[in-house]
CSV table of C-alpha atoms and ligand atoms in Angstrom, one decimal:
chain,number,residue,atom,x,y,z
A,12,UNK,CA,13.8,11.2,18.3
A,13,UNK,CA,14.1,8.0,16.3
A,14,UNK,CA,13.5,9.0,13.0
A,15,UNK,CA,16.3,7.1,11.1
A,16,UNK,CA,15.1,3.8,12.9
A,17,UNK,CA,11.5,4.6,12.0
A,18,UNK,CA,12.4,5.0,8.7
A,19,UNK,CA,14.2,1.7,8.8
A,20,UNK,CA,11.1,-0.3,9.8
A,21,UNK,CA,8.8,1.3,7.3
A,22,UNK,CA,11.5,0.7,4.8
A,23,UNK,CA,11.9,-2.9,5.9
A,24,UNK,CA,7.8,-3.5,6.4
A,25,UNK,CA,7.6,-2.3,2.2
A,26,UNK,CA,10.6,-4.2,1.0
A,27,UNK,CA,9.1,-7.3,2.9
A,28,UNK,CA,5.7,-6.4,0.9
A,29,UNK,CA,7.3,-6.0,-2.2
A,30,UNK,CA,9.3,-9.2,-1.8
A,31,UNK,CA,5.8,-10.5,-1.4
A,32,UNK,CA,4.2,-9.6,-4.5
A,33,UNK,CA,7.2,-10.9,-6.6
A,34,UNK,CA,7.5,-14.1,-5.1
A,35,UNK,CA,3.8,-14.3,-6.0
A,36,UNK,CA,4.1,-13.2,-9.2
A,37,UNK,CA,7.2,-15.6,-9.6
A,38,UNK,CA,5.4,-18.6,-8.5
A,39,UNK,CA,5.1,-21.4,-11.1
A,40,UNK,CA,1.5,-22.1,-9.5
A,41,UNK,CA,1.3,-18.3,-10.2
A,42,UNK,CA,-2.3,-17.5,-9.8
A,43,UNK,CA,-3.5,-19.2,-6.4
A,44,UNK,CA,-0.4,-17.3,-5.1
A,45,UNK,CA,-1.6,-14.2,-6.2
A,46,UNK,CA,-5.2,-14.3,-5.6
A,47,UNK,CA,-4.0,-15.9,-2.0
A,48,UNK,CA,-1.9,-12.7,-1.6
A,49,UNK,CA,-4.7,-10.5,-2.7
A,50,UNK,CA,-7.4,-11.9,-0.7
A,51,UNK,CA,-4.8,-11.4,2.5
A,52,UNK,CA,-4.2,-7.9,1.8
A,53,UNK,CA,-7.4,-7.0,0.9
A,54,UNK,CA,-8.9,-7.2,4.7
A,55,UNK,CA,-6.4,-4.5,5.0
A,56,UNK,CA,-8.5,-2.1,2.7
A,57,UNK,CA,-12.0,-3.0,2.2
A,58,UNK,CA,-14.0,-1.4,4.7
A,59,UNK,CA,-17.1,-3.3,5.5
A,60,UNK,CA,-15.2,-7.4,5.0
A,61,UNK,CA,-16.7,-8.2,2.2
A,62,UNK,CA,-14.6,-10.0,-0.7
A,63,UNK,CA,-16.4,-9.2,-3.7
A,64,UNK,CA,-15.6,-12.5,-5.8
A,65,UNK,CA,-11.8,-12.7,-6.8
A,66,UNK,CA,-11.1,-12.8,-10.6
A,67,UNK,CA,-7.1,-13.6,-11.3
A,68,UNK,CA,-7.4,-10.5,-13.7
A,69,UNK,CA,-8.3,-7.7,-10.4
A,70,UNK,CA,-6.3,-9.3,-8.3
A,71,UNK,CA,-3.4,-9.4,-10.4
A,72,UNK,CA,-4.1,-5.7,-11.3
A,73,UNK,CA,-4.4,-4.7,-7.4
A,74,UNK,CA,-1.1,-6.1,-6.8
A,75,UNK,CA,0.6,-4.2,-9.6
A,76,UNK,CA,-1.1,-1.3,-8.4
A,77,UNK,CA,0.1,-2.2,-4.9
A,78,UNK,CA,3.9,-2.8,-6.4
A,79,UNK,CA,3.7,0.7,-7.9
A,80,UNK,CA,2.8,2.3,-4.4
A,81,UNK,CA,5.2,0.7,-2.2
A,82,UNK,CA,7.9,1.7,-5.0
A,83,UNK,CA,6.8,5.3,-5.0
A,84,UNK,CA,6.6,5.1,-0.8
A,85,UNK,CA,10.5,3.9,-1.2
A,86,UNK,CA,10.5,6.7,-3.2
A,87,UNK,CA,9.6,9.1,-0.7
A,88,UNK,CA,11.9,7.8,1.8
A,89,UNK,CA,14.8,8.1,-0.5
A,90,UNK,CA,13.9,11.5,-0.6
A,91,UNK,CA,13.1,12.0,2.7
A,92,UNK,CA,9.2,13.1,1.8
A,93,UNK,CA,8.2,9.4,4.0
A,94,UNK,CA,5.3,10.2,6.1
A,95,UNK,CA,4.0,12.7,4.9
A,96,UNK,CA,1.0,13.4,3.0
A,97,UNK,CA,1.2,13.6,-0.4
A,98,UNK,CA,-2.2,16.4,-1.0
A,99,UNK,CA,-1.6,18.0,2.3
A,100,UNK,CA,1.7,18.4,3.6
A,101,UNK,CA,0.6,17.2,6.7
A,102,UNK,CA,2.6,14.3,8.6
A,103,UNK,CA,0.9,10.9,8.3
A,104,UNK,CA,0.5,9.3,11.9
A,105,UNK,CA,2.4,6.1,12.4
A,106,UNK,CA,-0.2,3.6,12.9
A,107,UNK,CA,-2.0,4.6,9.7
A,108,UNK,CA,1.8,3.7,8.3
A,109,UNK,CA,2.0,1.0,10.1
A,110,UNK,CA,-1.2,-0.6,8.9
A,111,UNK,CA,-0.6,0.7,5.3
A,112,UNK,CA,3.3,1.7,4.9
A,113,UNK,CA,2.3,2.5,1.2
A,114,UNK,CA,-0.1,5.1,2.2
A,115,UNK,CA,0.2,8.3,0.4
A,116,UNK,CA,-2.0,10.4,2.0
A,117,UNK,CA,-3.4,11.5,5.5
A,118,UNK,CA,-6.8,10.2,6.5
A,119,UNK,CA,-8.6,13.3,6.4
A,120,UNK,CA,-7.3,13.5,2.4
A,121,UNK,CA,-7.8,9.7,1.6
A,122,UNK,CA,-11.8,10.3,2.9
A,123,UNK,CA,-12.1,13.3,0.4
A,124,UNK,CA,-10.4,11.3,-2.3
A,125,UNK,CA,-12.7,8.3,-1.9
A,126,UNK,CA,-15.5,10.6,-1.8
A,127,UNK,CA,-14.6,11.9,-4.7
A,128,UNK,CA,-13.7,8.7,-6.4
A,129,UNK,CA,-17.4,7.3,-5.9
A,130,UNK,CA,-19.2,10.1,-6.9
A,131,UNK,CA,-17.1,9.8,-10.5
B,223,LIG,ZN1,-3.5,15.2,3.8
């Protein structure tokens, strides 16, 4: 088992994120950075590859919302709750960390959550 080295690359793969979304927000030509940010992370969430048209205002609020979730996934791994999900208890599989480190839930409980999202 290499759980302390898994750890390490999910911590490193967030703190690179993070690092990412301040040096956006810190940028003097502030808001192509972020919408460029945005627009790169977003093909890691929308589902059918459509960009709906980018407004500085959603993009800056989906990278604060972003920020708060990879802080609350260092959270987890401070407190060695990483990995798994946060409605089920069950462990998350790595590639779905891998592809989202920030990822608080299993698949199974992300679908239901969506699905429950749309219909409110
Ligand atoms: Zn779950």
């Amino acid at each position: 088992m290499s759980e302390i080295l898994e750890i390490e690359e999910f911590r490193n793969l967030a703190q690179a994120a993070l690092a990412q979304i301040e040096a956006a927000f810190a940028d003097h030509d502030s808001t192509s950075a972020i919408i460029a940010l945005d627009q790169s992370r977003m093909r890691q969430y929308t589902r059918n590859g459509s960009l709906e048209q980018q407004t500085i205002g959603s993009a800056k609020e989906r990278l604060i919302w972003e920020r708060r979730r990879l802080h609350a996934a260092l959270e987890r791994m401070r407190h060695g709750q990483f990995g798994i999900c946060c409605y089920c208890e069950d462990s998350i599989p790595v590639e779905r960390l891998r592809a989202d480190v920030a990822t608080p839930f299993c698949s199974p409980c992300q679908y239901g959550i969506d699905a429950r999202a749309t219909i409110i």
